[in-house]
Short mmCIF file of C-alpha atoms and ligand atoms in Angstrom, two decimals:
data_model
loop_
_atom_site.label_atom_id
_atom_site.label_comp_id
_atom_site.label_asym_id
_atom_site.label_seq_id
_atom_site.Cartn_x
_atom_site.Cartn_y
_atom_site.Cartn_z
CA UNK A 1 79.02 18.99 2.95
CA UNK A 2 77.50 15.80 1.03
CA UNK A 3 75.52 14.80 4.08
CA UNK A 4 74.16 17.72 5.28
CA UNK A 5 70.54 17.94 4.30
CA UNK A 6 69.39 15.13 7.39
CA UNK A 7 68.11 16.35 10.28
CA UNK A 8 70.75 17.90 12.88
CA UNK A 9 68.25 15.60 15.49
CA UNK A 10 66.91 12.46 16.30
CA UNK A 11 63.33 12.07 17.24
CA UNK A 12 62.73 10.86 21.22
CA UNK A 13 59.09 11.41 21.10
CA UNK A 14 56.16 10.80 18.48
CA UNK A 15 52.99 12.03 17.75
CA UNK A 16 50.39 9.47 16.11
CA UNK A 17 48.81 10.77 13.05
CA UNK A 18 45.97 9.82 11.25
CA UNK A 19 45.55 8.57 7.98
CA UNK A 20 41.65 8.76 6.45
CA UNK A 21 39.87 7.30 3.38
CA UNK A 22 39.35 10.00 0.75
CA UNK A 23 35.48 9.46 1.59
CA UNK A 24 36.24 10.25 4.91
CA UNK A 25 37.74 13.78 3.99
CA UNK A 26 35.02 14.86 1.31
CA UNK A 27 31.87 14.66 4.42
CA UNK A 28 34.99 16.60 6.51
CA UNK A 29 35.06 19.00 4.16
CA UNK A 30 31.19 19.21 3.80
CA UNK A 31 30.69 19.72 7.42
CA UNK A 32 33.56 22.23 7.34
CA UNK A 33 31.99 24.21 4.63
CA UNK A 34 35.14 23.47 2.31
CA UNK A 35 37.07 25.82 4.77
CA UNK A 36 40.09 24.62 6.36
CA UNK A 37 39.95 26.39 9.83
CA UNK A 38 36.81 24.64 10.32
CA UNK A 39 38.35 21.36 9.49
CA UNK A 40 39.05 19.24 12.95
CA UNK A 41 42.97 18.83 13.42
CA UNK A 42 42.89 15.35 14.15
CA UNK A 43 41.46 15.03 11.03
CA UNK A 44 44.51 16.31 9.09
CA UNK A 45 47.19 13.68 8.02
CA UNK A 46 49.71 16.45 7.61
CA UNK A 47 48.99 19.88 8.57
CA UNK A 48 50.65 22.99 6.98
CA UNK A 49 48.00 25.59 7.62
CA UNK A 50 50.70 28.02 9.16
CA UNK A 51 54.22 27.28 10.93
CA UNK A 52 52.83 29.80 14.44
CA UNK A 53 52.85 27.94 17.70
CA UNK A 54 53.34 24.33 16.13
CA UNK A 55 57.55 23.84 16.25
CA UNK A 56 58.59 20.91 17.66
CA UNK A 57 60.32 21.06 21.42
CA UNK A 58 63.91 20.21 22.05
CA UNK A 59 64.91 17.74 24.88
CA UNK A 60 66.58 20.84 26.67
CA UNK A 61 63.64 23.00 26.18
CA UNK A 62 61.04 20.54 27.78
CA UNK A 63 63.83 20.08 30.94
CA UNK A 64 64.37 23.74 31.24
CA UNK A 65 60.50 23.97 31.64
CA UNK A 66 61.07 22.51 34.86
CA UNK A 67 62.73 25.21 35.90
CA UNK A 68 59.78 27.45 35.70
CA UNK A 69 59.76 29.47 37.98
CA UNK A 70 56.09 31.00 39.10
CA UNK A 71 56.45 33.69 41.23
CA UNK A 72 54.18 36.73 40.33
CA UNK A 73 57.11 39.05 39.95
CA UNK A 74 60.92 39.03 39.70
CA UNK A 75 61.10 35.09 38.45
CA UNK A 76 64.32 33.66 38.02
CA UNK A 77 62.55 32.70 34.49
CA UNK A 78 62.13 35.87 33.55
CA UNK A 79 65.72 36.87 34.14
CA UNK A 80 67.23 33.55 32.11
CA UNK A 81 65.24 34.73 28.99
CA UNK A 82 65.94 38.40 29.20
CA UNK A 83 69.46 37.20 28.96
CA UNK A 84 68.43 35.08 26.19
CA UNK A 85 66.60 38.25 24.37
CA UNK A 86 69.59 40.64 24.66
CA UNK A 87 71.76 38.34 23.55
CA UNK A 88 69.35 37.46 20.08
CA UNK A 89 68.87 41.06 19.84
CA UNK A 90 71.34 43.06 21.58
CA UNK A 91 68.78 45.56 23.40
CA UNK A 92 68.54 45.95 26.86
CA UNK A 93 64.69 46.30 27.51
CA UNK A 94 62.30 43.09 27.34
CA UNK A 95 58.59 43.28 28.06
CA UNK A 96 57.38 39.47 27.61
CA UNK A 97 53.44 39.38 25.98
CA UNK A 98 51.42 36.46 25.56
CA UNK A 99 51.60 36.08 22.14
CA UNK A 100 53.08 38.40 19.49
CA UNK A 101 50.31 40.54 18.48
CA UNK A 102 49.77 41.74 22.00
CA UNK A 103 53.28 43.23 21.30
CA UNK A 104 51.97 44.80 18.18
CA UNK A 105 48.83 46.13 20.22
CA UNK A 106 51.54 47.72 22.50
CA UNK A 107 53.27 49.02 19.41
CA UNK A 108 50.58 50.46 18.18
CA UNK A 109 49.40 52.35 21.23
CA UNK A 110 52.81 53.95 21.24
CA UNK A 111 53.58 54.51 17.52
CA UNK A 112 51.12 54.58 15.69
CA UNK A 113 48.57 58.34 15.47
CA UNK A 114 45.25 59.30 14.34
CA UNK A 115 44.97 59.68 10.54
CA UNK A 116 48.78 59.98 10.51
CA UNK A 117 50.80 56.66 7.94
CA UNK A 118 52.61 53.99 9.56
CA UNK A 119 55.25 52.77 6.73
CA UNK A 120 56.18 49.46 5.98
CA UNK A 121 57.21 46.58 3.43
CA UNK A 122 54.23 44.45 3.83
CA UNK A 123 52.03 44.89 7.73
CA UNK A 124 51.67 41.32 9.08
CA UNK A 125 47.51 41.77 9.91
CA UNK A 126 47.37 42.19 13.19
CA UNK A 127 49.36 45.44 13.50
CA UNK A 128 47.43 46.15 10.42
CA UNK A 129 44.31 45.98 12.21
CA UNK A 130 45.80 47.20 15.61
CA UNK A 131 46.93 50.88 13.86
CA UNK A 132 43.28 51.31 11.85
CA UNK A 133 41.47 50.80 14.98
CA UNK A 134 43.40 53.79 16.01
CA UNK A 135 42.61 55.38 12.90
CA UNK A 136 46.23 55.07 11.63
CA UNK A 137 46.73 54.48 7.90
CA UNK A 138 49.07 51.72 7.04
CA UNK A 139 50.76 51.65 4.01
CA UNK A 140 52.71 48.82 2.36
CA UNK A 141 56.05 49.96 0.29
CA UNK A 142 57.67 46.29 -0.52
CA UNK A 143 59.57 46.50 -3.86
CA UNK A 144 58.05 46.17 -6.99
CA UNK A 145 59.45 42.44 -7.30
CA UNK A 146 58.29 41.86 -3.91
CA UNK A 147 54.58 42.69 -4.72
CA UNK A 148 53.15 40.16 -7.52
CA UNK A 149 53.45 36.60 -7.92
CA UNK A 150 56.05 36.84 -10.41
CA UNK A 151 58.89 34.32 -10.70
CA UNK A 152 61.75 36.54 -11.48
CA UNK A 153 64.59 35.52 -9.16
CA UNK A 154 65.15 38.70 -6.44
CA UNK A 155 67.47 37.27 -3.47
CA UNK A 156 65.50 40.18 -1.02
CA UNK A 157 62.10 40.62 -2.18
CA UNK A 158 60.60 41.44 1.15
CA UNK A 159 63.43 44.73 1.01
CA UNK A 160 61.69 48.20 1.44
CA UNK A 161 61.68 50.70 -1.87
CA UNK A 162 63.97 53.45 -0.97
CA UNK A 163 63.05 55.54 -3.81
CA UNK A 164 59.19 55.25 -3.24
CA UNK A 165 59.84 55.92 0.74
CA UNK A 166 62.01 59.51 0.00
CA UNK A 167 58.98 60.57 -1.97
CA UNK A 168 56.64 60.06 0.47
CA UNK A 169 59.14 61.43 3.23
CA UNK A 170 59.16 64.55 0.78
CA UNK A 171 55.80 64.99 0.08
CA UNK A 172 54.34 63.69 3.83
CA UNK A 173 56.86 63.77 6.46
CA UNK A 174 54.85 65.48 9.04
CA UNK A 175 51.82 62.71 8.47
CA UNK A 176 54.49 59.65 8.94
CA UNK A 177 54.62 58.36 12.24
CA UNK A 178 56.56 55.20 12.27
CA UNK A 179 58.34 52.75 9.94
CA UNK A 180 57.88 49.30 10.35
CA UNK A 181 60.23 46.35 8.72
CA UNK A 182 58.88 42.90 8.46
CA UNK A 183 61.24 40.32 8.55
CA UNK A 184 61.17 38.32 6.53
CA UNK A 185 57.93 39.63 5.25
CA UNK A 186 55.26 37.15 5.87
CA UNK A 187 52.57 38.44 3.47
CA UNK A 188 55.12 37.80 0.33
CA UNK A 189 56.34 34.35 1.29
CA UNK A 190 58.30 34.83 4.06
CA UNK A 191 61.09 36.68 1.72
CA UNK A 192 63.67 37.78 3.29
CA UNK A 193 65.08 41.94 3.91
CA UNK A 194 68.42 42.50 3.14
CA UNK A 195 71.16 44.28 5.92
CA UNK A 196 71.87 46.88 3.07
CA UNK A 197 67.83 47.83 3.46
CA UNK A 198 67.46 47.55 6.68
CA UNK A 199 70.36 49.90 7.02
CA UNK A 200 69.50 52.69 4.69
CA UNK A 201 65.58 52.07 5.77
CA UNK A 202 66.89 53.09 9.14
CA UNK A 203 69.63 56.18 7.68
CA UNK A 204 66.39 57.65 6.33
CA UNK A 205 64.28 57.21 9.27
CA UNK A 206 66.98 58.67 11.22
CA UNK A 207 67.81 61.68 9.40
CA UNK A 208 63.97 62.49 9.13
CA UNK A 209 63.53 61.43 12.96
CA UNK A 210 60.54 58.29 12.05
CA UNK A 211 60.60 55.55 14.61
CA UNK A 212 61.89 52.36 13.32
CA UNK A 213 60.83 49.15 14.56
CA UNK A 214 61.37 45.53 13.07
CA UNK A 215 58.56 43.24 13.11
CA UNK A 216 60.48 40.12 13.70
CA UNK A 217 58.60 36.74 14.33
CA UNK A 218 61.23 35.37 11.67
CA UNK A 219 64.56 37.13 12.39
CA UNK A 220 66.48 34.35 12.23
CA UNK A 221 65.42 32.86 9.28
CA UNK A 222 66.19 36.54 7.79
CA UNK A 223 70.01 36.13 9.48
CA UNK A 224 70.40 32.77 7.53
CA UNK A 225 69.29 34.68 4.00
CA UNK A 226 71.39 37.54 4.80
CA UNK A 227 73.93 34.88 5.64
CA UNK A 228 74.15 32.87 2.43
CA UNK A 229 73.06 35.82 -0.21
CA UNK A 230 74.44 39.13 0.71
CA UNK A 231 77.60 39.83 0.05
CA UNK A 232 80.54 40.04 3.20
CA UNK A 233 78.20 38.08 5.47
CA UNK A 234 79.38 34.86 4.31
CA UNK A 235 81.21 34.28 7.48
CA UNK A 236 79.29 36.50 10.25
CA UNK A 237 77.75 34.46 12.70
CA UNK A 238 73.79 34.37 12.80
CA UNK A 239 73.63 36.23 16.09
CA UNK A 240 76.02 39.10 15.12
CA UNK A 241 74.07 39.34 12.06
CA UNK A 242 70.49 39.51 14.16
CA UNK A 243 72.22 42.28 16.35
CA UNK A 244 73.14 44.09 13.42
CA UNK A 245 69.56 44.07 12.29
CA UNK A 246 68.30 44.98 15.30
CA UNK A 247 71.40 47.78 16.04
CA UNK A 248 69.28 49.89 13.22
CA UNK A 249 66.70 49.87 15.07
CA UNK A 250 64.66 51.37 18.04
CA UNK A 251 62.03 48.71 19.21
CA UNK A 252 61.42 45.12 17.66
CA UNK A 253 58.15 43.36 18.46
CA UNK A 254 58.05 39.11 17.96
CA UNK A 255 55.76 36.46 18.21
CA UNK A 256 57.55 33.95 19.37
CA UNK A 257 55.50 31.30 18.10
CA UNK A 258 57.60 31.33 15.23
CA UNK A 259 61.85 31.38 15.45
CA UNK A 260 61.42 31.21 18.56
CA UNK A 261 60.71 27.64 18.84
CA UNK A 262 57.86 27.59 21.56
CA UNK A 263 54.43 26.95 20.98
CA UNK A 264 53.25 30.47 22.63
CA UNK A 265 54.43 33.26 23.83
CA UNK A 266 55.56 37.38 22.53
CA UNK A 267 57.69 40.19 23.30
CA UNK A 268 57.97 43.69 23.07
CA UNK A 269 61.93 44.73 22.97
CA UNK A 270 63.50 48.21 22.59
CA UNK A 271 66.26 50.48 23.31
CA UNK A 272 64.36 53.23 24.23
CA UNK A 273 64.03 53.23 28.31
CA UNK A 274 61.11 55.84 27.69
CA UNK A 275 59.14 53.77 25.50
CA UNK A 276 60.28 50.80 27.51
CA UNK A 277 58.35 52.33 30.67
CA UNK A 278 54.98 52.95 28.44
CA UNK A 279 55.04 49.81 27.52
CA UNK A 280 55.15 48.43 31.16
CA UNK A 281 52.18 50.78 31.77
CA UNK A 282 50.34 49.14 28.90
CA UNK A 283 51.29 45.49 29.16
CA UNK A 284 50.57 45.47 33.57
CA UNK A 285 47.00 46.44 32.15
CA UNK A 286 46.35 44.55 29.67
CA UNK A 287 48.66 41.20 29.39
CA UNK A 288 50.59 41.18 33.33
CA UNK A 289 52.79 42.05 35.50
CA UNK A 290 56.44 43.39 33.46
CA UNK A 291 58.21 40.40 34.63
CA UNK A 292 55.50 38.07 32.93
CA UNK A 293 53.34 39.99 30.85
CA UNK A 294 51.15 37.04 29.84
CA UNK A 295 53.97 34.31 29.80
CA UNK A 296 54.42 31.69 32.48
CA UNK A 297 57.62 30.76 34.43
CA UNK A 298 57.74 27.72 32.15
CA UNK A 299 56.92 29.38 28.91
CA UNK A 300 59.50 31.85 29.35
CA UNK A 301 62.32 29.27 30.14
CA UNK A 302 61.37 27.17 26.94
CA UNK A 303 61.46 30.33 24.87
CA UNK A 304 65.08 31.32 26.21
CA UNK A 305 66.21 28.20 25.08
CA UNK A 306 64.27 28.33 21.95
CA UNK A 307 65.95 31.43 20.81
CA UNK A 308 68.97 30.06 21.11
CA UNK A 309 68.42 27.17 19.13
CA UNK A 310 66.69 29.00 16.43
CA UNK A 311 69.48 31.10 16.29
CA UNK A 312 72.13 27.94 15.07
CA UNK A 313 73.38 27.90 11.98
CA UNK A 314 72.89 23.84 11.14
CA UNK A 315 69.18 24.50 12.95
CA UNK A 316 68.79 27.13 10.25
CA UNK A 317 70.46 25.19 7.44
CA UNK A 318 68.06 22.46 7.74
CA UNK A 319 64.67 24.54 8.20
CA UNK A 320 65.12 26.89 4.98
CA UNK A 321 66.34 23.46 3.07
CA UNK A 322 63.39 21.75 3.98
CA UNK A 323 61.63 24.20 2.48
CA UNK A 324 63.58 24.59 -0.51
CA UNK A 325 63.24 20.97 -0.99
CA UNK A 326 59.43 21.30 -0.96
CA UNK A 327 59.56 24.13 -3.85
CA UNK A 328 62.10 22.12 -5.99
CA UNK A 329 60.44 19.02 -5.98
CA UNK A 330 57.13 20.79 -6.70
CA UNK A 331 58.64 22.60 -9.46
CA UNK A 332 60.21 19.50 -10.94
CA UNK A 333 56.26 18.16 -11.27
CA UNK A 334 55.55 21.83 -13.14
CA UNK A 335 53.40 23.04 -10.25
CA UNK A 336 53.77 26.89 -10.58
CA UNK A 337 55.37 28.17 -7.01
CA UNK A 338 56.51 31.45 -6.35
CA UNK A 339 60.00 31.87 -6.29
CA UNK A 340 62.18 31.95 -4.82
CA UNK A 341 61.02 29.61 -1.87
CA UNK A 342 60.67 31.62 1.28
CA UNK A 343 61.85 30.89 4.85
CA UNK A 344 58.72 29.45 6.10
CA UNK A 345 56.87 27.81 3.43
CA UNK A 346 55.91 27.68 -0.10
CA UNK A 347 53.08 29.48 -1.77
CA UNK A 348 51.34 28.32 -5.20
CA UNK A 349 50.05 30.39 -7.91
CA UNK A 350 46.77 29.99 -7.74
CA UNK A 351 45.61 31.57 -11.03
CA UNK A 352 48.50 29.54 -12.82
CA UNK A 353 47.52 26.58 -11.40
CA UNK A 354 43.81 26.94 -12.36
CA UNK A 355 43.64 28.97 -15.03
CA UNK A 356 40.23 28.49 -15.94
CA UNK A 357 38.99 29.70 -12.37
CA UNK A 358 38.29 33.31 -12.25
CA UNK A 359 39.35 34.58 -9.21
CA UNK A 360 35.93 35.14 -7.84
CA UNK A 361 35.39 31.76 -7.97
CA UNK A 362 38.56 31.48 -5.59
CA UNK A 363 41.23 29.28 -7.91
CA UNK A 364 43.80 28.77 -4.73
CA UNK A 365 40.19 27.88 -2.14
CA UNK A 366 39.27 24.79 -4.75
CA UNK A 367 43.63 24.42 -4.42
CA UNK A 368 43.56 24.13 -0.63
CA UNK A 369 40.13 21.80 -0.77
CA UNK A 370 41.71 19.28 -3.58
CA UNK A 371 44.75 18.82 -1.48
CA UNK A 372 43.10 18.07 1.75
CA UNK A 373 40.69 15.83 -0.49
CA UNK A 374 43.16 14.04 -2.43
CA UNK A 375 45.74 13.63 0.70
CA UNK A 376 44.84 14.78 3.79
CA UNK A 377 46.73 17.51 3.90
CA UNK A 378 45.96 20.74 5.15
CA UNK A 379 47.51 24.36 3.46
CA UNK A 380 45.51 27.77 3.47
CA UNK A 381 44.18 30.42 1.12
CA UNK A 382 46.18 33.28 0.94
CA UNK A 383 44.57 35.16 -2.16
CA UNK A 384 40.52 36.20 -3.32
CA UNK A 385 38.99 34.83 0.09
CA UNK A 386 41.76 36.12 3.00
CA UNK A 387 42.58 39.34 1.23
CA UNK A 388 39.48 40.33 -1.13
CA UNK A 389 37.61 43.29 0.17
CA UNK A 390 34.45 45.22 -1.46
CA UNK A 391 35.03 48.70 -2.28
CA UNK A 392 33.09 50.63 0.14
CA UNK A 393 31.01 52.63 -2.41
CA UNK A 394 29.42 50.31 -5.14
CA UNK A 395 30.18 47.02 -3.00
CA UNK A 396 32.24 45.87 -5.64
CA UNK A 397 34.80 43.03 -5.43
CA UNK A 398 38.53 43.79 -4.85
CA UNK A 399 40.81 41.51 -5.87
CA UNK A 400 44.78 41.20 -4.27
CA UNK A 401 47.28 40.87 -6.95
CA UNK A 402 48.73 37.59 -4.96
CA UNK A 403 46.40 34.54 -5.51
CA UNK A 404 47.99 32.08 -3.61
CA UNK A 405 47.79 28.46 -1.30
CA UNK A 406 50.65 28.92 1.15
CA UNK A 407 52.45 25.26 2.45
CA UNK A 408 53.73 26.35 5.38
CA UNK A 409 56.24 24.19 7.28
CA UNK A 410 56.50 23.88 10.65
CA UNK A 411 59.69 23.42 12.65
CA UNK A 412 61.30 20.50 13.13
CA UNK A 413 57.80 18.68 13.02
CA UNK A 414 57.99 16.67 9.23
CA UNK A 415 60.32 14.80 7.39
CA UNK A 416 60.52 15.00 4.10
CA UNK A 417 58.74 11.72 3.36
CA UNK A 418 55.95 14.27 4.94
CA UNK A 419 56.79 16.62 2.37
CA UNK A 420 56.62 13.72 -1.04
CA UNK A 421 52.87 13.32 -0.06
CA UNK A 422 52.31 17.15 -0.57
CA UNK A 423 54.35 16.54 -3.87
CA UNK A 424 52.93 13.50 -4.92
CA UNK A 425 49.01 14.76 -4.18
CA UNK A 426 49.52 18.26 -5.55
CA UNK A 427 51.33 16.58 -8.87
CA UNK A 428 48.44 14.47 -9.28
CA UNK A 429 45.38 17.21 -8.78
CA UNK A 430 47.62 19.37 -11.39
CA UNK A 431 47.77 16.41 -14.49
CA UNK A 432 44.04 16.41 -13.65
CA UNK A 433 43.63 20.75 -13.34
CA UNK A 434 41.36 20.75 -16.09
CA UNK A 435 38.45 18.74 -14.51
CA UNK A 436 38.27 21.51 -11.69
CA UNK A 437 35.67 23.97 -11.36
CA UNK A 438 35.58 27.16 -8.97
CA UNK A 439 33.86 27.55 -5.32
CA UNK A 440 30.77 30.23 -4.95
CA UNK A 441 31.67 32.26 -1.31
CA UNK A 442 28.40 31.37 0.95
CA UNK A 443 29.02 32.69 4.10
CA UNK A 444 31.26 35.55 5.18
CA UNK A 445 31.29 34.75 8.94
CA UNK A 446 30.93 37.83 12.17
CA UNK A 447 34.49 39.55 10.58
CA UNK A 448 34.39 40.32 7.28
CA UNK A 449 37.74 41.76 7.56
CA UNK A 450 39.10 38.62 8.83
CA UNK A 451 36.60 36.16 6.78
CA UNK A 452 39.19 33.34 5.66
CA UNK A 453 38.38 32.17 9.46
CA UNK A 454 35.18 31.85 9.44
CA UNK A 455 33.91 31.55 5.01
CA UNK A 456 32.07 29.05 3.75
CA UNK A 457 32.08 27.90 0.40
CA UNK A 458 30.14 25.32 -1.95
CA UNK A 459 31.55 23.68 -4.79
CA UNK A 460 30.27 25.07 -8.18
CA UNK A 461 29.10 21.66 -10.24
C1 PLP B 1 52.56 35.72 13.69
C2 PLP B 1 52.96 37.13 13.50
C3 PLP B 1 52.43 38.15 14.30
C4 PLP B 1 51.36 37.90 15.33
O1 PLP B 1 51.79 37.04 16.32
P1 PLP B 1 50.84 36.04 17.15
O2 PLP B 1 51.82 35.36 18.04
O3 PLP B 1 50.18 35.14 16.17
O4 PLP B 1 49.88 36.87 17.91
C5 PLP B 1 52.89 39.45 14.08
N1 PLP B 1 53.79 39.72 13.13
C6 PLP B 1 54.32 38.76 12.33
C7 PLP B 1 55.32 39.12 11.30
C8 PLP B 1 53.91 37.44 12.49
O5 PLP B 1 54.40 36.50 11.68
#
């Protein structure tokens, strides 16, 4: 075990990057309005802005691309990752979509009704904003140490609370009209759910007859937690642990930009040959025909590969390590993380960090801009500017509880020398925290519900 923290791979192809003088960055940032998105990518020395769509390709997923096959309907490539799929997830009905929230836009046209809640831990947005478009009220019911950005040690924080559900369930049960699991639960951190929550999430669902879907861009990174901290899954293998997660289950949507190793591409899976058929009706309309549904030949045949390498256990070992070693190293410089790390990335408290920027002067915005300033690297807001809304009646600010800048890492794509800049830049903007001052919010952009995209921001002298 002493030597296994290297990469299970060797790398066959690179990818120049470029390294700018810190001059360079500040007119980038100017031009860019001091917002990220906005920033070019070839401008970024190292880029953590999310881990969707940017994985690195294995030598047998680029060959199996070959394979594609492009026939409008019945593809061999189709076929190869359905086998794939129901062998991840152990249900027998796959409906490919471009990308994963077409899955949730399929979801939502099935499960989720007028003015009626659709449960959850935390909604990833796009469902989110795929169910209130339908006038469906999503609520988020992640435990109590799930919610803040507190550092108390909880090995499942993205788990559902139980207690918090019944009451609802007693007090609502005609006005619920689906349960949705996140896993792991990308708003918190990527923290993982545990089998023992999924389970009961699903006993309650059952005996009160609430669809239950899993929302499951990450499932395998979930499978490794469940793997190394719940107890009497020390020695499951990853895929009979993702079939147990998904046997609780009706229907599981995924973007597979994210475990599943490809760089684009969804899917819409369920065990329901009813639903199954409404959501061929919905995806030949709007994403293709069933045996495509958005995907190419090739895309599909890099994605069944992908989901079986995202599925191996030294794969797995390495990712959530990599990230761990991000979070320990940062912690060692006193850099305040939330903890524990996550599967995907690591986030920083942003009021922590900055304590003398109020939060409408967006502390973990003048985080993200130091970083890409001092280093070239490139993390996002997740806190006052991607989550803040104004109360609809005195136009008041609303502030989320979680003030973050998220790292995220993407697969198989940095070493860890990658990950000492991040370390070395963020441990030098912290010794100097108390020369920073806040950002003043200058432009909200077309979608105010989606303004992180599009903000722009001056510095406050
Ligand atoms: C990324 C993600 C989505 C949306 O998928 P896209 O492929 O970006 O459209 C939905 N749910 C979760 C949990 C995600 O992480």
């Amino acid at each position: 075990m002493k030597y296994m923290t290297a990469e299970p791979f060797r790398i066959k192809v690179v990818e120049p990057i470029k390294k700018t003088t810190k001059q360079y960055r500040q007119e980038c940032l100017k031009k860019a309005q001091y917002n990220a998105f906005r920033i070019r990518a070839e401008d970024v020395y190292v880029d953590c802005i999310t881990d969707s769509g940017t994985s690195a390709m294995s030598q047998d997923q680029w060959s199996a691309m070959f394979q594609g096959d492009e026939s409008y309907a019945g593809c061999k490539s189709f076929y190869r990752m359905e086998k794939s799929v129901q062998d991840v997830f152990g249900m027998p009905y796959v409906q490919p979509t471009h990308q994963g929230r077409a899955a949730d836009y399929i979801m939502a046209q099935i499960y989720a009704k007028k003015d009626m809640y659709a449960i959850g831990n935390m909604h990833f947005d796009t469902f989110r904003g795929n169910a209130e478009v339908m006038g469906c009220i999503p609520l988020d019911y992640c435990i109590e140490e799930g919610q803040k950005a507190n550092q108390d040690y909880h090995p499942f924080k993205g788990n559902i609370d139980i207690s918090r559900m019944q009451k609802l369930i007693d007090t609502d049960l005609d006005k619920l009209c689906v349960c949705i699991m996140t896993v792991t639960c990308n708003n918190n951190g990527g923290q993982p759910v545990s089998m023992k929550n999924i389970r009961e999430v699903s006993e309650l669902c059952k005996a009160n007859n609430i669809p239950f879907v899993v929302d499951s861009a990450r499932l395998a990174e979930n499978a490794y937690f469940i793997k190394i901290r719940e107890p009497g899954y020390e020695n499951v293998d990853i895929k009979d642990i993702t079939r147990e997660m998904f046997s609780y289950a009706e229907t599981a949507t995924m973007s597979s930009k994210k475990d599943g190793l490809v760089n684009m591409g969804g899917l819409f899976v369920t065990r329901n040959e009813d639903v199954y058929h409404q959501a061929n009706q919905i995806a030949i309309v709007h994403e293709g025909f069933i045996t495509y549904g958005g995907m190419s030949g090739r895309d599909m045949e890099a994605l069944a590969v992908g989901l079986q390498e995202g599925t191996d256990f030294e794969y797995l070992s390495y990712r959530v390590n990599q990230v761990k070693y991000l979070g320990d190293r940062l912690k060692e410089k006193g850099i305040p993380i939330i903890e524990p790390a996550g599967g995907h990335g690591i986030y920083v408290d942003g009021k922590k960090f900055f304590p003398q920027i109020p939060q409408h002067e967006y502390p973990s915005q003048r985080m993200v801009v130091a970083l890409y300033e001092e280093a070239g690297v490139r993390a996002v807001e997740i806190g006052a500017c991607a989550f803040g809304k104004k109360d609809p009646v005195t136009g008041a600010d609303i502030f989320p509880e979680l003030e973050t800048m998220r790292i995220c890492i993407s697969r198989r794509v940095y070493t860890n020398n990658h990950l000492d800049v991040i370390v070395e830049a963020l441990g030098d903007i912290y010794k100097n925290r108390a020369s920073y001052k806040g950002m003043r919010l200058v432009y909200e952009g077309p979608i105010v519900s989606l303004r992180h995209f599009t903000a722009g921001f001056e510095l406050i002298k």
